[in-house]
Amino acid sequence: MRKYKSHIARKLSSLTGMDESDIGSLIETPPSDDLGDLAFPCFSLAKSLKKAPAAIAGELKGRIEPDEFLERIETKGPYINFFIDKKRLIASVIAEIAGAEENYGGSNEGSGKTIVIEYSSPNIAKPFGIGHLRSTVIGAALKRIYSHLGYSVQGINHLGDWGTQFGKLIYAFKQWGDEARLKENPIEHLYEIYVKIHQWEEEDPGIADATREEFKKLENGDEENTALWERFSDLSRVEFEKIYKMLGVEFDSSPGESFYVDKMPAVEKSLMDLSLLVKSKDATVVDLEKYGMPPALIRKSDDTSLYATRDLAAAIYRKNEFDFHKMIYVVGVAQTLYFNQLFKVLELMGNKWVADCHHASFGWIKLGDEMMSTRKGNIVFLDDVIAKTIEKTKAIIEENSPGLPEPEKVAFEVGVGAVIFADLAYRRDTDISFDWAKMLDFRGYSGPYVQYTHARISSVLRKYGKGVPANCDSDLLKLPEEFAMAKILSRYSDIIDKAAREFEPFHISSYLLELCGVFNTYYQKYKSAEDRILSTDPGATDARISLINAAGIVLRSGLRLLGISAPEMM
Ligand code: ARG
């Protein structure tokens, strides 16, 4: 609808003098078809025109002529409702999708602009948590969505590879490190000794001093500690890489927090020059009481640096390096206060661009009982969850489609797709629960359902037996279900815009589910009728094939933006 929106915005702008893009962003999709295809609410004009919105709507309606795009215009209270010419909509959406293929729904709004997205960011020497999965999947989807809109996107993995925990780990490794186990299962071994040192510290405060000392040595470049830290870091990166590969996720860089260590003194100096630093009992802080927040910790009394200091350095570094249009941190809701503090300190330092920084937070994942049973010790390892999901998918596929070619590959694509979709099927801030029954319900609110609908379209196209026709007579598409499908396909671009604006890949997943519903209704209708999609009338068949081919392209595109494959058969 992007095209129709701009057409209407242009008209309204010339009548009211209001900015075209402001109008564009106010145009909505009405809640039901009898209210038209697009609507403009007149509230925003009431103030400047000193009239009631409903009166403005009536007046404007009288001055807009229907044209080749707009069949008729009506008003309902403060809304002007636009009815798009049906035939034209169907014909243009089919042609546009066939022409653009996988680029459909894209734009060049981002040309020349860079978006920095920070996502995943697991911690070295710790298991890749289920929470990090959400960050990874949401961030990677946002990266593809923004790229689709023509932005240049920098995907950054802010690995937790610095901080006092490394003092503990080094100390623990010097005590209990086991080379063989480190080789065999690095993260499990490191995590195990980390948990052990934690307990020991609680029993014996002297140990805490010793581990702090190890971190201090690391910060001061001690050779032995640096070498240990490097090994832990390398081993963890290799493990994380396996997960990224499974999920099909990439980064432009994975510098980790340690990268910013030598950039911190400059930050601290400017904080000092601005007299923002105050001493509190065991740390140097920026006081944020005036803003209703606890102080931001910059340096500890033992002179070691902190998470926030590294984040300040990172933000400033990225602004200098990428001159971003926006920077998006995809981090759990538990760190909301922390990001508010971080942004406030950046603002106090005079960085006006902090207005372009956003914390795209997300809720918790709760694991169903069955999934919890994959636990080792107290934690559930993500690679185990994914492997088990693939195994279960394979069993379902073997039962549903015996003899399917490449069952392993399909099970992998569907299993991983199920995990990703389950993660993106709700608004970010919603707490979600993961359970296999729901995630792998091929007829439900799931990734496999969308993939299955796509495969069904591919199957009809295979039966058609020829290439999709270059031209068709779309006037032959007369069913209301056909218009409904064309209409939802034309909304794809608006959905992408909205997903980007709100940092919500969920808009795409719920759109895909809706599109599947519209397609499946259409498909069922033909299945039970005398007439089939592949009918005896070649003209009608070509038109229907063109329409469902367009639906297939959009499903594939949407799945791709979410990071999910679209197998042709399943
Ligand atoms: N490594 C952190 C964690 O696991 C997340 C990092 C978030 N990003 C940031 N710039 N602070 O909690």
Tab-separated table of C-alpha atoms in Angstrom, residues 138-384:
chain	number	residue	atom	x	y	z
A	138	ILE	CA	15.394	-10.488	17.001
A	139	GLY	CA	18.575	-8.577	16.173
A	140	ALA	CA	19.344	-10.641	13.089
A	141	ALA	CA	15.768	-10.146	11.849
A	142	LEU	CA	16.023	-6.377	12.384
A	143	LYS	CA	19.261	-6.372	10.454
A	144	ARG	CA	17.606	-8.024	7.444
A	145	ILE	CA	14.542	-5.796	7.715
A	146	TYR	CA	16.604	-2.605	7.697
A	147	SER	CA	18.765	-3.914	4.864
A	148	HIS	CA	15.583	-4.567	2.887
A	149	LEU	CA	14.769	-0.876	3.300
A	150	GLY	CA	18.102	0.132	1.824
A	151	TYR	CA	19.977	0.946	5.034
A	152	SER	CA	23.517	-0.097	5.471
A	153	VAL	CA	23.485	-2.123	8.675
A	154	GLN	CA	26.321	-2.856	11.070
A	155	GLY	CA	25.537	-5.926	13.128
A	156	ILE	CA	27.672	-5.986	16.260
A	157	ASN	CA	28.099	-8.808	18.741
A	158	HIS	CA	29.055	-7.128	22.030
A	159	LEU	CA	30.524	-10.257	23.596
A	160	GLY	CA	30.855	-10.152	27.357
A	161	ASP	CA	34.591	-10.790	27.410
A	162	TRP	CA	35.745	-8.404	30.125
A	163	GLY	CA	34.996	-7.735	33.758
A	164	THR	CA	35.648	-9.023	37.255
A	165	GLN	CA	34.220	-12.428	36.380
A	166	PHE	CA	37.411	-13.079	34.418
A	167	GLY	CA	39.438	-12.619	37.579
A	168	LYS	CA	37.324	-15.340	39.137
A	169	LEU	CA	37.666	-17.594	36.152
A	170	ILE	CA	41.414	-17.194	35.954
A	171	TYR	CA	41.768	-17.863	39.645
A	172	ALA	CA	39.515	-20.893	39.381
A	173	PHE	CA	41.373	-22.215	36.368
A	174	LYS	CA	44.683	-21.899	38.128
A	175	GLN	CA	43.150	-24.017	40.909
A	176	TRP	CA	41.127	-26.616	39.084
A	177	GLY	CA	41.718	-26.190	35.352
A	178	ASP	CA	41.704	-29.462	33.453
A	179	GLU	CA	43.246	-29.270	30.000
A	180	ALA	CA	41.554	-32.404	28.710
A	181	ARG	CA	38.103	-31.270	29.764
A	182	LEU	CA	38.751	-27.792	28.448
A	183	LYS	CA	39.494	-29.253	25.066
A	184	GLU	CA	36.567	-31.586	25.059
A	185	ASN	CA	33.840	-29.330	26.362
A	186	PRO	CA	35.194	-25.862	27.050
A	187	ILE	CA	32.063	-24.035	28.068
A	188	GLU	CA	30.809	-26.734	30.372
A	189	HIS	CA	34.161	-27.001	32.083
A	190	LEU	CA	34.660	-23.251	32.466
A	191	TYR	CA	31.144	-22.776	33.712
A	192	GLU	CA	31.549	-25.551	36.221
A	193	ILE	CA	34.691	-24.091	37.782
A	194	TYR	CA	33.111	-20.636	37.669
A	195	VAL	CA	30.157	-21.844	39.725
A	196	LYS	CA	32.559	-23.512	42.138
A	197	ILE	CA	34.626	-20.366	42.711
A	198	HIS	CA	31.472	-18.395	43.250
A	199	GLN	CA	30.485	-20.677	46.097
A	200	TRP	CA	33.948	-20.600	47.552
A	201	GLU	CA	33.962	-16.815	47.548
A	202	GLU	CA	30.772	-16.792	49.525
A	203	GLU	CA	32.276	-18.964	52.187
A	204	ASP	CA	35.650	-17.240	52.291
A	205	PRO	CA	35.879	-13.465	51.629
A	206	GLY	CA	39.645	-13.726	51.266
A	207	ILE	CA	39.083	-15.485	47.966
A	208	ALA	CA	37.138	-12.537	46.611
A	209	ASP	CA	40.211	-10.344	47.166
A	210	ALA	CA	42.359	-12.856	45.361
A	211	THR	CA	40.073	-13.073	42.324
A	212	ARG	CA	39.822	-9.279	42.125
A	213	GLU	CA	43.573	-9.169	42.132
A	214	GLU	CA	43.617	-11.537	39.133
A	215	PHE	CA	41.305	-9.257	37.182
A	216	LYS	CA	43.393	-6.247	38.054
A	217	LYS	CA	46.435	-8.080	36.761
A	218	LEU	CA	44.524	-8.824	33.560
A	219	GLU	CA	43.571	-5.168	33.136
A	220	ASN	CA	47.212	-4.245	33.631
A	221	GLY	CA	48.289	-6.592	30.873
A	222	ASP	CA	49.802	-9.432	32.914
A	223	GLU	CA	51.126	-11.974	30.427
A	224	GLU	CA	49.963	-15.211	31.970
A	225	ASN	CA	46.456	-13.914	32.681
A	226	THR	CA	46.151	-12.396	29.246
A	227	ALA	CA	47.092	-15.704	27.660
A	228	LEU	CA	44.504	-17.579	29.717
A	229	TRP	CA	41.836	-15.021	28.945
A	230	GLU	CA	42.627	-15.242	25.248
A	231	ARG	CA	42.230	-19.005	25.284
A	232	PHE	CA	38.889	-18.842	27.093
A	233	SER	CA	37.746	-16.242	24.679
A	234	ASP	CA	38.822	-18.146	21.560
A	235	LEU	CA	37.283	-21.395	22.755
A	236	SER	CA	33.987	-19.706	23.551
A	237	ARG	CA	33.868	-17.927	20.215
A	238	VAL	CA	34.257	-21.255	18.441
A	239	GLU	CA	31.338	-22.685	20.431
A	240	PHE	CA	29.123	-19.657	19.804
A	241	GLU	CA	29.963	-19.789	16.125
A	242	LYS	CA	28.395	-23.250	15.919
A	243	ILE	CA	25.110	-21.832	17.182
A	244	TYR	CA	25.241	-18.860	14.812
A	245	LYS	CA	25.846	-21.205	11.935
A	246	MET	CA	22.812	-23.296	12.824
A	247	LEU	CA	20.673	-20.190	13.099
A	248	GLY	CA	22.115	-18.652	9.941
A	249	VAL	CA	23.143	-15.525	11.838
A	250	GLU	CA	26.055	-13.282	10.950
A	251	PHE	CA	27.717	-10.199	12.377
A	252	ASP	CA	29.784	-7.496	10.801
A	253	SER	CA	32.008	-7.477	13.844
A	254	SER	CA	32.259	-9.161	17.234
A	255	PRO	CA	34.686	-6.959	19.109
A	256	GLY	CA	33.523	-7.794	22.619
A	257	GLU	CA	33.700	-5.476	25.599
A	258	SER	CA	37.485	-5.851	25.852
A	259	PHE	CA	37.839	-3.903	22.619
A	260	TYR	CA	36.787	-0.741	24.418
A	261	VAL	CA	39.172	-1.019	27.355
A	262	ASP	CA	41.783	1.290	25.863
A	263	LYS	CA	39.042	3.755	24.887
A	264	MET	CA	37.829	4.203	28.449
A	265	PRO	CA	40.389	6.675	29.801
A	266	ALA	CA	39.199	9.270	27.283
A	267	VAL	CA	35.618	8.754	28.424
A	268	GLU	CA	36.563	9.091	32.046
A	269	LYS	CA	38.541	12.200	31.249
A	270	SER	CA	35.593	13.902	29.614
A	271	LEU	CA	33.331	12.899	32.484
A	272	MET	CA	35.884	14.451	34.814
A	273	ASP	CA	36.273	17.599	32.723
A	274	LEU	CA	32.511	18.029	32.797
A	275	SER	CA	32.585	17.550	36.596
A	276	LEU	CA	30.184	14.674	36.274
A	277	LEU	CA	32.166	12.258	38.422
A	278	VAL	CA	31.660	11.980	42.143
A	279	LYS	CA	33.209	9.655	44.684
A	280	SER	CA	30.784	7.463	46.526
A	281	LYS	CA	31.858	4.957	49.128
A	282	ASP	CA	33.325	2.226	47.013
A	283	ALA	CA	33.214	3.644	43.549
A	284	THR	CA	33.395	6.633	41.229
A	285	VAL	CA	29.942	7.351	39.868
A	286	VAL	CA	27.782	9.768	37.900
A	287	ASP	CA	25.028	10.928	40.203
A	288	LEU	CA	21.610	10.563	38.558
A	289	GLU	CA	19.411	11.292	41.553
A	290	LYS	CA	17.944	14.362	39.856
A	291	TYR	CA	16.628	12.085	37.139
A	292	GLY	CA	15.155	9.581	39.569
A	293	MET	CA	17.742	6.931	38.895
A	294	PRO	CA	20.474	5.282	40.933
A	295	PRO	CA	24.044	6.436	40.196
A	296	ALA	CA	25.871	5.054	37.169
A	297	LEU	CA	29.001	3.220	38.276
A	298	ILE	CA	32.094	4.210	36.315
A	299	ARG	CA	35.050	2.852	38.281
A	300	LYS	CA	35.372	0.692	41.340
A	301	SER	CA	37.452	1.582	44.354
A	302	ASP	CA	39.919	-1.164	43.439
A	303	ASP	CA	40.424	0.814	40.266
A	304	THR	CA	38.915	-1.732	37.897
A	305	SER	CA	36.598	-0.626	35.128
A	306	LEU	CA	32.944	-1.417	34.784
A	307	TYR	CA	30.337	-2.594	32.310
A	308	ALA	CA	28.843	0.908	31.970
A	309	THR	CA	32.195	2.534	31.305
A	310	ARG	CA	32.822	0.112	28.472
A	311	ASP	CA	29.342	0.800	27.116
A	312	LEU	CA	29.947	4.563	27.162
A	313	ALA	CA	33.186	4.055	25.267
A	314	ALA	CA	31.460	1.694	22.837
A	315	ALA	CA	28.621	4.105	22.056
A	316	ILE	CA	30.991	6.996	21.407
A	317	TYR	CA	33.308	4.818	19.353
A	318	ARG	CA	30.425	3.601	17.187
A	319	LYS	CA	29.127	7.110	16.615
A	320	ASN	CA	32.575	8.192	15.439
A	321	GLU	CA	33.130	5.092	13.374
A	322	PHE	CA	29.736	4.662	11.697
A	323	ASP	CA	27.983	8.000	12.142
A	324	PHE	CA	24.838	5.970	12.681
A	325	HIS	CA	21.357	7.195	11.884
A	326	LYS	CA	20.111	4.915	14.653
A	327	MET	CA	21.692	2.518	17.093
A	328	ILE	CA	19.562	-0.319	18.429
A	329	TYR	CA	20.524	-2.402	21.460
A	330	VAL	CA	18.660	-5.701	21.489
A	331	VAL	CA	18.949	-6.592	25.160
A	332	GLY	CA	16.589	-8.153	27.720
A	333	VAL	CA	14.092	-6.151	29.706
A	334	ALA	CA	16.115	-6.754	32.883
A	335	GLN	CA	18.547	-4.077	31.670
A	336	THR	CA	15.978	-1.345	31.014
A	337	LEU	CA	17.046	0.810	33.947
A	338	TYR	CA	20.667	0.274	32.998
A	339	PHE	CA	20.086	1.580	29.463
A	340	ASN	CA	18.159	4.562	30.780
A	341	GLN	CA	21.164	5.384	32.945
A	342	LEU	CA	23.566	4.854	30.074
A	343	PHE	CA	21.587	7.116	27.744
A	344	LYS	CA	21.268	9.770	30.447
A	345	VAL	CA	25.034	9.847	31.026
A	346	LEU	CA	25.664	10.104	27.280
A	347	GLU	CA	23.232	12.998	27.184
A	348	LEU	CA	24.878	14.744	30.138
A	349	MET	CA	28.147	14.428	28.257
A	350	GLY	CA	26.559	16.530	25.515
A	351	ASN	CA	26.005	13.810	22.929
A	352	LYS	CA	22.855	14.964	21.171
A	353	TRP	CA	22.821	11.790	19.086
A	354	VAL	CA	21.753	9.813	22.130
A	355	ALA	CA	18.227	10.535	20.879
A	356	ASP	CA	19.013	8.063	18.085
A	357	CYS	CA	19.909	5.274	20.509
A	358	HIS	CA	17.215	2.757	21.385
A	359	HIS	CA	16.959	-0.128	23.762
A	360	ALA	CA	14.847	-2.742	21.974
A	361	SER	CA	14.055	-4.805	25.037
A	362	PHE	CA	12.498	-8.232	25.157
A	363	GLY	CA	10.783	-10.400	27.755
A	364	TRP	CA	11.707	-13.734	29.259
A	365	ILE	CA	11.459	-17.173	27.754
A	366	LYS	CA	9.927	-19.819	29.929
A	367	LEU	CA	10.694	-23.388	29.010
A	368	GLY	CA	8.014	-26.048	29.038
A	369	ASP	CA	8.520	-29.084	31.273
A	370	GLU	CA	9.665	-31.346	28.498
A	371	MET	CA	12.291	-28.879	27.397
A	372	MET	CA	13.512	-28.400	30.941
A	373	SER	CA	14.316	-32.074	30.959
A	374	THR	CA	17.240	-31.477	28.574
A	375	ARG	CA	18.900	-29.688	31.474
A	376	LYS	CA	22.502	-30.450	32.379
A	377	GLY	CA	23.145	-29.508	35.964
A	378	ASN	CA	21.064	-26.376	36.340
A	379	ILE	CA	21.110	-25.094	32.822
A	380	VAL	CA	19.505	-25.820	29.527
A	381	PHE	CA	21.969	-25.627	26.665
A	382	LEU	CA	20.608	-24.036	23.550
A	383	ASP	CA	22.342	-26.409	21.159
A	384	ASP	CA	20.620	-29.312	22.931
